PDB file of C-alpha atoms in Angstrom:
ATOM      1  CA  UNK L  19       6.440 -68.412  58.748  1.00  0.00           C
ATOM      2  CA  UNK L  20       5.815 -71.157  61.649  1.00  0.00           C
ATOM      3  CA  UNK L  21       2.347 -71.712  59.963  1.00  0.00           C
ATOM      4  CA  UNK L  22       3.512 -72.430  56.561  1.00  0.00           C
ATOM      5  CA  UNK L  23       6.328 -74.213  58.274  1.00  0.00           C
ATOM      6  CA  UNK L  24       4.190 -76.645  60.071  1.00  0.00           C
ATOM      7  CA  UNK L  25       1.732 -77.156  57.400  1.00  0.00           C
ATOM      8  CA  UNK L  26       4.503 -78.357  54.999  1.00  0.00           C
ATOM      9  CA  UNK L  27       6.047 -80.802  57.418  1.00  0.00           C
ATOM     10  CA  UNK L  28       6.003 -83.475  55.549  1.00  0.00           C
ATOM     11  CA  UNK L  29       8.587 -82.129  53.190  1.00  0.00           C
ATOM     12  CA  UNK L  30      11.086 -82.585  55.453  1.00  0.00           C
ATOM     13  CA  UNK L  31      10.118 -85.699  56.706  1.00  0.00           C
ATOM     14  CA  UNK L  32      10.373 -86.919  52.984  1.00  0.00           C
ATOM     15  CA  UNK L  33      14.123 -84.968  52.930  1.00  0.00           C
ATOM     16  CA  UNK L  34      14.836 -86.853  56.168  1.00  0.00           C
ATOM     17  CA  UNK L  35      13.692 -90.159  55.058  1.00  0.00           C
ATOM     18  CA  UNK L  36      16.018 -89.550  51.597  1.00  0.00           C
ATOM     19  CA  UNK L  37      19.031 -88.517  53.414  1.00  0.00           C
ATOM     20  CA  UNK L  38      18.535 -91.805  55.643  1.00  0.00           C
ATOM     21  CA  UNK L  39      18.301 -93.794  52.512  1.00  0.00           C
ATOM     22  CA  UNK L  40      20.876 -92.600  50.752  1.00  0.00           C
ATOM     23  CA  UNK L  41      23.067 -93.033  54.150  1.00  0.00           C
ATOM     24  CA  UNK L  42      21.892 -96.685  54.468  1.00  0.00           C
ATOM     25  CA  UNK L  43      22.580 -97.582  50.784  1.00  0.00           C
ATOM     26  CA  UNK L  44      26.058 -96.473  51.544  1.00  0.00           C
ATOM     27  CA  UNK L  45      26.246 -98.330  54.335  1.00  0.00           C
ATOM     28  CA  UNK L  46      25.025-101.803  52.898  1.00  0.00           C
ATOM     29  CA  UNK L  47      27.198-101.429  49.738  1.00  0.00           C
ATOM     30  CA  UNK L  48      30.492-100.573  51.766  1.00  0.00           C
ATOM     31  CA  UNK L  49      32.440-102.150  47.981  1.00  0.00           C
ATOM     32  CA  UNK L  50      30.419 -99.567  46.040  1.00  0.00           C
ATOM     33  CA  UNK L  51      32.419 -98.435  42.851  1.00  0.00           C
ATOM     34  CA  UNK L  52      32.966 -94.616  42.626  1.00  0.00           C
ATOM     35  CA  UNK L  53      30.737 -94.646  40.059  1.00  0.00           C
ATOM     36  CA  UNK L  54      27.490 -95.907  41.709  1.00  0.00           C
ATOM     37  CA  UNK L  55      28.342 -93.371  44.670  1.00  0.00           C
ATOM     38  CA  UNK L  56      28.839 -90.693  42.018  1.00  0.00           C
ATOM     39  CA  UNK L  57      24.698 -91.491  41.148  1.00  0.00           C
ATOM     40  CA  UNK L  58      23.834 -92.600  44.475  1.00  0.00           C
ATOM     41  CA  UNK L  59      24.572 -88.652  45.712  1.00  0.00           C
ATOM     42  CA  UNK L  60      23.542 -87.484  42.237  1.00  0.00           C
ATOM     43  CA  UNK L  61      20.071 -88.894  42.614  1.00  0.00           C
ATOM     44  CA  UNK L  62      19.924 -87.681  46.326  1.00  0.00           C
ATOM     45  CA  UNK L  63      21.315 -83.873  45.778  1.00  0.00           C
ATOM     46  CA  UNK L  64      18.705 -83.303  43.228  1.00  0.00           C
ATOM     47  CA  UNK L  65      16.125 -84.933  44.823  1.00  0.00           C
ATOM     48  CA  UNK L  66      16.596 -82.947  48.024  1.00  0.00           C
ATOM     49  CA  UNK L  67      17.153 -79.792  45.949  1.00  0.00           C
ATOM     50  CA  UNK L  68      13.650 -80.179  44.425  1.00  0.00           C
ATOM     51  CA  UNK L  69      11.960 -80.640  47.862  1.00  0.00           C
ATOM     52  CA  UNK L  70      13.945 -77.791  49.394  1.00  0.00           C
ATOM     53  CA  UNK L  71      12.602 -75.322  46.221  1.00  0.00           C
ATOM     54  CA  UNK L  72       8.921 -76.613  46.765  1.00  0.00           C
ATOM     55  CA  UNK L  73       9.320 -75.689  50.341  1.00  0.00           C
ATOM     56  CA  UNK L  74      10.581 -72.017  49.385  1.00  0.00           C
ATOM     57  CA  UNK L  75       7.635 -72.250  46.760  1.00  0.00           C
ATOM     58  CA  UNK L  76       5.096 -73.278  49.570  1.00  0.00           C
ATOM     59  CA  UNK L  77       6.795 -71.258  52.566  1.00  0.00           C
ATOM     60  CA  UNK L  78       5.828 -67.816  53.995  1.00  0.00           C
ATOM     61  CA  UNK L  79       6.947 -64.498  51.876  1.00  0.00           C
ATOM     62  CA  UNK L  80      10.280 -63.409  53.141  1.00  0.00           C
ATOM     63  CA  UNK L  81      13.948 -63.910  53.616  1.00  0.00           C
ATOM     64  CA  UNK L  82      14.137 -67.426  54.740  1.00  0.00           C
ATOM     65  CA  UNK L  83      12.431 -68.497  51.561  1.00  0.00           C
ATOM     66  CA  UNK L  84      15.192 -66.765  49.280  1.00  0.00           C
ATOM     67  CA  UNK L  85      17.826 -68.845  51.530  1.00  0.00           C
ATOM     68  CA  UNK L  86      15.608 -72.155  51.022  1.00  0.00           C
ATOM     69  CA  UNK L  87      15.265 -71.701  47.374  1.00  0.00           C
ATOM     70  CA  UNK L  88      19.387 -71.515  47.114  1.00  0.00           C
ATOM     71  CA  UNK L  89      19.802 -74.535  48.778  1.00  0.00           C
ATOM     72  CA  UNK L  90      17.180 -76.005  46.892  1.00  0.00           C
ATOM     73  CA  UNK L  91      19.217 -74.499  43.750  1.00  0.00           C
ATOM     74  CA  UNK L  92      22.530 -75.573  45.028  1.00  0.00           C
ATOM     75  CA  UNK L  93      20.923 -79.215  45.728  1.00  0.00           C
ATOM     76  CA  UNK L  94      19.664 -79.468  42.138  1.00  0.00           C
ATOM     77  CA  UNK L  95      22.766 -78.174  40.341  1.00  0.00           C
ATOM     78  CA  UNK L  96      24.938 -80.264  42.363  1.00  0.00           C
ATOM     79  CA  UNK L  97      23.183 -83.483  41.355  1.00  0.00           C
ATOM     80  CA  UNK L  98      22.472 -82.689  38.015  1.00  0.00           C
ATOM     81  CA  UNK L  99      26.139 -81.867  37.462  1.00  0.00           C
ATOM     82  CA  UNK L 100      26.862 -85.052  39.054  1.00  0.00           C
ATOM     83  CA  UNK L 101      24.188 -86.878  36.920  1.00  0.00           C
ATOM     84  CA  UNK L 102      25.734 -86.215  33.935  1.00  0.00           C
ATOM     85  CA  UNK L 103      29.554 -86.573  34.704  1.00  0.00           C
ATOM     86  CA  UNK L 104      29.651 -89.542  36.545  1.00  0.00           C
ATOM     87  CA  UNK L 105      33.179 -90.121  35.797  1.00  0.00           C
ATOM     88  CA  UNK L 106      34.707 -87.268  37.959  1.00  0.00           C
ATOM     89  CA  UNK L 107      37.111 -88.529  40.277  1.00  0.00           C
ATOM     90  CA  UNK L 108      36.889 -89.395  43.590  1.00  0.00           C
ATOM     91  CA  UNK L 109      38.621 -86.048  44.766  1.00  0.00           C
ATOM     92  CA  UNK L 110      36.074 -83.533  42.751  1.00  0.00           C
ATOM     93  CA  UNK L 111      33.384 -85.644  44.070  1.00  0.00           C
ATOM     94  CA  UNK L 112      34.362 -85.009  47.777  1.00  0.00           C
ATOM     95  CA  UNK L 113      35.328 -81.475  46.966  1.00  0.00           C
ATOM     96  CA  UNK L 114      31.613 -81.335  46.077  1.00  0.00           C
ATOM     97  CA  UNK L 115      30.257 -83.200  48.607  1.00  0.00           C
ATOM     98  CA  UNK L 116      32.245 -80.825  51.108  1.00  0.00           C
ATOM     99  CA  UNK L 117      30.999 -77.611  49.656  1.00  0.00           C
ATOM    100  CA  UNK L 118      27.319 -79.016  49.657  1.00  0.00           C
ATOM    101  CA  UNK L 119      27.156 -79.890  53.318  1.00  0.00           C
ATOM    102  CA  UNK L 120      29.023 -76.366  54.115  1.00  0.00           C
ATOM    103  CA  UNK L 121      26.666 -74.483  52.339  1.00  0.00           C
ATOM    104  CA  UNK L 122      23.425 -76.417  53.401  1.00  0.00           C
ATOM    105  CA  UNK L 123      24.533 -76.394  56.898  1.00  0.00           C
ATOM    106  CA  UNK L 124      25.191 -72.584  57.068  1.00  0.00           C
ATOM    107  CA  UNK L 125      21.922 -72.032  55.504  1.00  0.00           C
ATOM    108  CA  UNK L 126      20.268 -74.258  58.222  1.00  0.00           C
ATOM    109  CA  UNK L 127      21.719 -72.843  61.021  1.00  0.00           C
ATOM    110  CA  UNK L 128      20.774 -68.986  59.396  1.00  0.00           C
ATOM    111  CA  UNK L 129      16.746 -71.079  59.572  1.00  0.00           C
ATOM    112  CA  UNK L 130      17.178 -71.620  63.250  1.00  0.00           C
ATOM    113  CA  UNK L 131      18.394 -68.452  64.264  1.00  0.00           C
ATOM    114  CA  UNK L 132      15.977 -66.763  62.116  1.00  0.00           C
ATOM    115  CA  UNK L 133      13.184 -69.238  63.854  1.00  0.00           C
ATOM    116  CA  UNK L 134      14.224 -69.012  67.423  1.00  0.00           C
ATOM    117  CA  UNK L 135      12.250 -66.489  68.009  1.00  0.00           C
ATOM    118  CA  UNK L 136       9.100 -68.374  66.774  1.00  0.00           C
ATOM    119  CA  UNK L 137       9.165 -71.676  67.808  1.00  0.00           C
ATOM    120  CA  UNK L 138      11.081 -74.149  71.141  1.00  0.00           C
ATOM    121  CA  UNK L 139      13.532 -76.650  69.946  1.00  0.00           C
ATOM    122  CA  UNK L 140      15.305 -74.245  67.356  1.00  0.00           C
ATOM    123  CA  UNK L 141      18.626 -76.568  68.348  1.00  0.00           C
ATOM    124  CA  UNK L 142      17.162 -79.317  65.721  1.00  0.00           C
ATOM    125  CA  UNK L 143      18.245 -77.241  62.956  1.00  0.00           C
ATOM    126  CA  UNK L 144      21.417 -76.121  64.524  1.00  0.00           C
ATOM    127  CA  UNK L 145      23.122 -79.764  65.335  1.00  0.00           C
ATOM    128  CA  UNK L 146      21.748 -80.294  61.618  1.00  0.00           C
ATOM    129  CA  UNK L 147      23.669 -77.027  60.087  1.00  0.00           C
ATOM    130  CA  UNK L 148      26.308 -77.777  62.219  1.00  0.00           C
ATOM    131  CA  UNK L 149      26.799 -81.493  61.381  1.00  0.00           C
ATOM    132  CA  UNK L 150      26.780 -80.670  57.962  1.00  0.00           C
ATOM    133  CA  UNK L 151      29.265 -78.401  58.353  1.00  0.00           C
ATOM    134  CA  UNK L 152      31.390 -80.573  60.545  1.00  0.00           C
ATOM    135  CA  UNK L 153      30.875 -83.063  57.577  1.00  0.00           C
ATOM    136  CA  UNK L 154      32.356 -80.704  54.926  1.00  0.00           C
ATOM    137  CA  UNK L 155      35.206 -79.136  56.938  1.00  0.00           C
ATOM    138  CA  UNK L 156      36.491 -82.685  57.544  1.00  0.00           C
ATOM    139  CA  UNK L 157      36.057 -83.673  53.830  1.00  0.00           C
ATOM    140  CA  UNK L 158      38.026 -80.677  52.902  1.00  0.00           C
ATOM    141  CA  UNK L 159      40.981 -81.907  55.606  1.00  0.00           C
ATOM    142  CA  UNK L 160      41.495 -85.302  54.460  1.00  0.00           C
ATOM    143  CA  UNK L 161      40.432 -85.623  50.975  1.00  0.00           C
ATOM    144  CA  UNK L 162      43.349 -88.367  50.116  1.00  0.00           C
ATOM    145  CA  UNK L 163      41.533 -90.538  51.916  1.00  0.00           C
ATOM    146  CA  UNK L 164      39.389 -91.688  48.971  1.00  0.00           C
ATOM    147  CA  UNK L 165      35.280 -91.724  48.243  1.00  0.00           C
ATOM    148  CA  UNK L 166      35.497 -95.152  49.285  1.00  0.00           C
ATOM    149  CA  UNK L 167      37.256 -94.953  52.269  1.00  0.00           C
ATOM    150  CA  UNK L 168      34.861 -92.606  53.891  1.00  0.00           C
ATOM    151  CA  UNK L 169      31.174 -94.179  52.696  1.00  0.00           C
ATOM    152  CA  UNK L 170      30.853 -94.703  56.258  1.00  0.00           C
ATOM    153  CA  UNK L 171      31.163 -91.611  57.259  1.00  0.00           C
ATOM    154  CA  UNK L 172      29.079 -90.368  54.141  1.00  0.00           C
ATOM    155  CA  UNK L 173      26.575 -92.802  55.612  1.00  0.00           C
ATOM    156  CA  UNK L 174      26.700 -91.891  58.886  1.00  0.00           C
ATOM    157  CA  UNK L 175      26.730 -88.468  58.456  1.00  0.00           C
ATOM    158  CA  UNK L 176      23.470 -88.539  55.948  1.00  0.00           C
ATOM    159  CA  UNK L 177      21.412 -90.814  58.121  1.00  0.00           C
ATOM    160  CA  UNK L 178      22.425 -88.719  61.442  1.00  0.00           C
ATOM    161  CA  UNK L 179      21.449 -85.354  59.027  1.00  0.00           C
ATOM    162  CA  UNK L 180      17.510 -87.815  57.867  1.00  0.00           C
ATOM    163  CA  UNK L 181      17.114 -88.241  61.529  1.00  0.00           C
ATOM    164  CA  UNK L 182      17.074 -84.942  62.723  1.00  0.00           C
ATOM    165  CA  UNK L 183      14.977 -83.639  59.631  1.00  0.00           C
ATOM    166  CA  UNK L 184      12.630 -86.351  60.464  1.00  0.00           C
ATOM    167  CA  UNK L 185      12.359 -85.518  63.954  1.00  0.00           C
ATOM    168  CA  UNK L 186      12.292 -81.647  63.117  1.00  0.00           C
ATOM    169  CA  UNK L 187       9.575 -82.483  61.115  1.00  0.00           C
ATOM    170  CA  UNK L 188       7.370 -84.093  63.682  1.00  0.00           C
ATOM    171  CA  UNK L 189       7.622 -81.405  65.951  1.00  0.00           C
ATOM    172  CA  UNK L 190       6.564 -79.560  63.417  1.00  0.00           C
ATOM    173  CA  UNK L 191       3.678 -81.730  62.554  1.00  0.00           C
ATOM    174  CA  UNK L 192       2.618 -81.049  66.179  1.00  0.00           C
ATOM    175  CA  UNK L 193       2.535 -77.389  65.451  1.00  0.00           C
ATOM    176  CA  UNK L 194       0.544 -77.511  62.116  1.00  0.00           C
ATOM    177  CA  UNK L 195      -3.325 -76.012  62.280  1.00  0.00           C
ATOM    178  CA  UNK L 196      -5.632 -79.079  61.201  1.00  0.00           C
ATOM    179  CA  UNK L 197      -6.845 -78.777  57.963  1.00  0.00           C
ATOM    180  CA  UNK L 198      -8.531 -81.112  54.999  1.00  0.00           C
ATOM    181  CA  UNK L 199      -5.694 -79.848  52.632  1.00  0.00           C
ATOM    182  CA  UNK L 200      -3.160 -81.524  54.947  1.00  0.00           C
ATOM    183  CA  UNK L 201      -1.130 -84.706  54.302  1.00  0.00           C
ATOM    184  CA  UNK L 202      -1.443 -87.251  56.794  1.00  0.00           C
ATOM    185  CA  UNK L 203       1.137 -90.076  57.297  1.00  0.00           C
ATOM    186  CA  UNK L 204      -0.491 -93.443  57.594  1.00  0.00           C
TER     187      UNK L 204
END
């Protein structure tokens, strides 16, 4: 599992560097209509669904891939729903976004437990599951708040999550066996 892990590292660099996107575009648009946040996540969701199913593709026979391909499921539902109903209100959409980071988070933290056993630094993935799942418990306890009164925290919370995939991905990259086949970041 830690080889085809490390020899796919790169997918979660490219997950990282989408969640830190998506994060900063929140943050530099703080007057963002509900609408544009609506696609903003849409476009995000399904774009980290499809990397998250091409990682359970690529990844090692087993449980963990089953739990990778749900996310990736989850991640590409969400944002196609989202895609085409951007009109939902502001509540659904944080409803969704709640249920999203609960669910991803869960299933990163069941990775690093699953993984402590294989690799040093297994906490990465647990202060990402858990952040995510800080993130959705706290959408579900103040929802009035509004989608627009919480784009920072939207934005913090996806560039904090793009960080530590990033970084989680290096160490990774560290780990991989060199090969022609690999990607290398320029």
């Amino acid at each position: 599992m830690l080889e085809q892990l490390s020899r796919n590292w790169w997918m979660l660099t490219v997950r990282g560097v989408c969640a830190i996107l998506f994060g900063l575009l929140a943050w530099i648009w703080p007057g963002i209509t509900l609408w544009a946040l609506v696609i903003l996540f849409g476009a995000y969701a399904l774009v980290d669904g499809i990397f998250a199913i091409g990682a359970a593709i690529t990844g090692h026979a087993g449980q963990s891939r089953i739990w990778l391909a749900v996310v990736g499921v989850c991640g590409v539902l969400l944002g196609l729903v989202t895609l085409f109903w951007p009109h939902i209100t502001g509540l659904v959409l944080l409803l969704l976004i709640a249920w999203w980071a609960i669910i991803t988070g869960l299933f990163e933290i069941m990775a690093a437990i699953r993984l402590r056993n294989e690799i040093e630094g297994e906490w990465f993935y647990i202060v990402t599951g858990a952040v995510s799942v800080l993130f959705g418990v706290l959408l579900f306890i103040w929802p009035a708040s509004g989608a627009l009164a919480i784009i920072w925290v939207i934005g913090l919370f996806s560039i904090l999550f793009g960080v530590v995939l990033v970084m989680a991905s290096f160490r990774l990259r560290k780990l991989a066996p060199q090969s022609v086949d690999q990607p290398r970041m320029v």
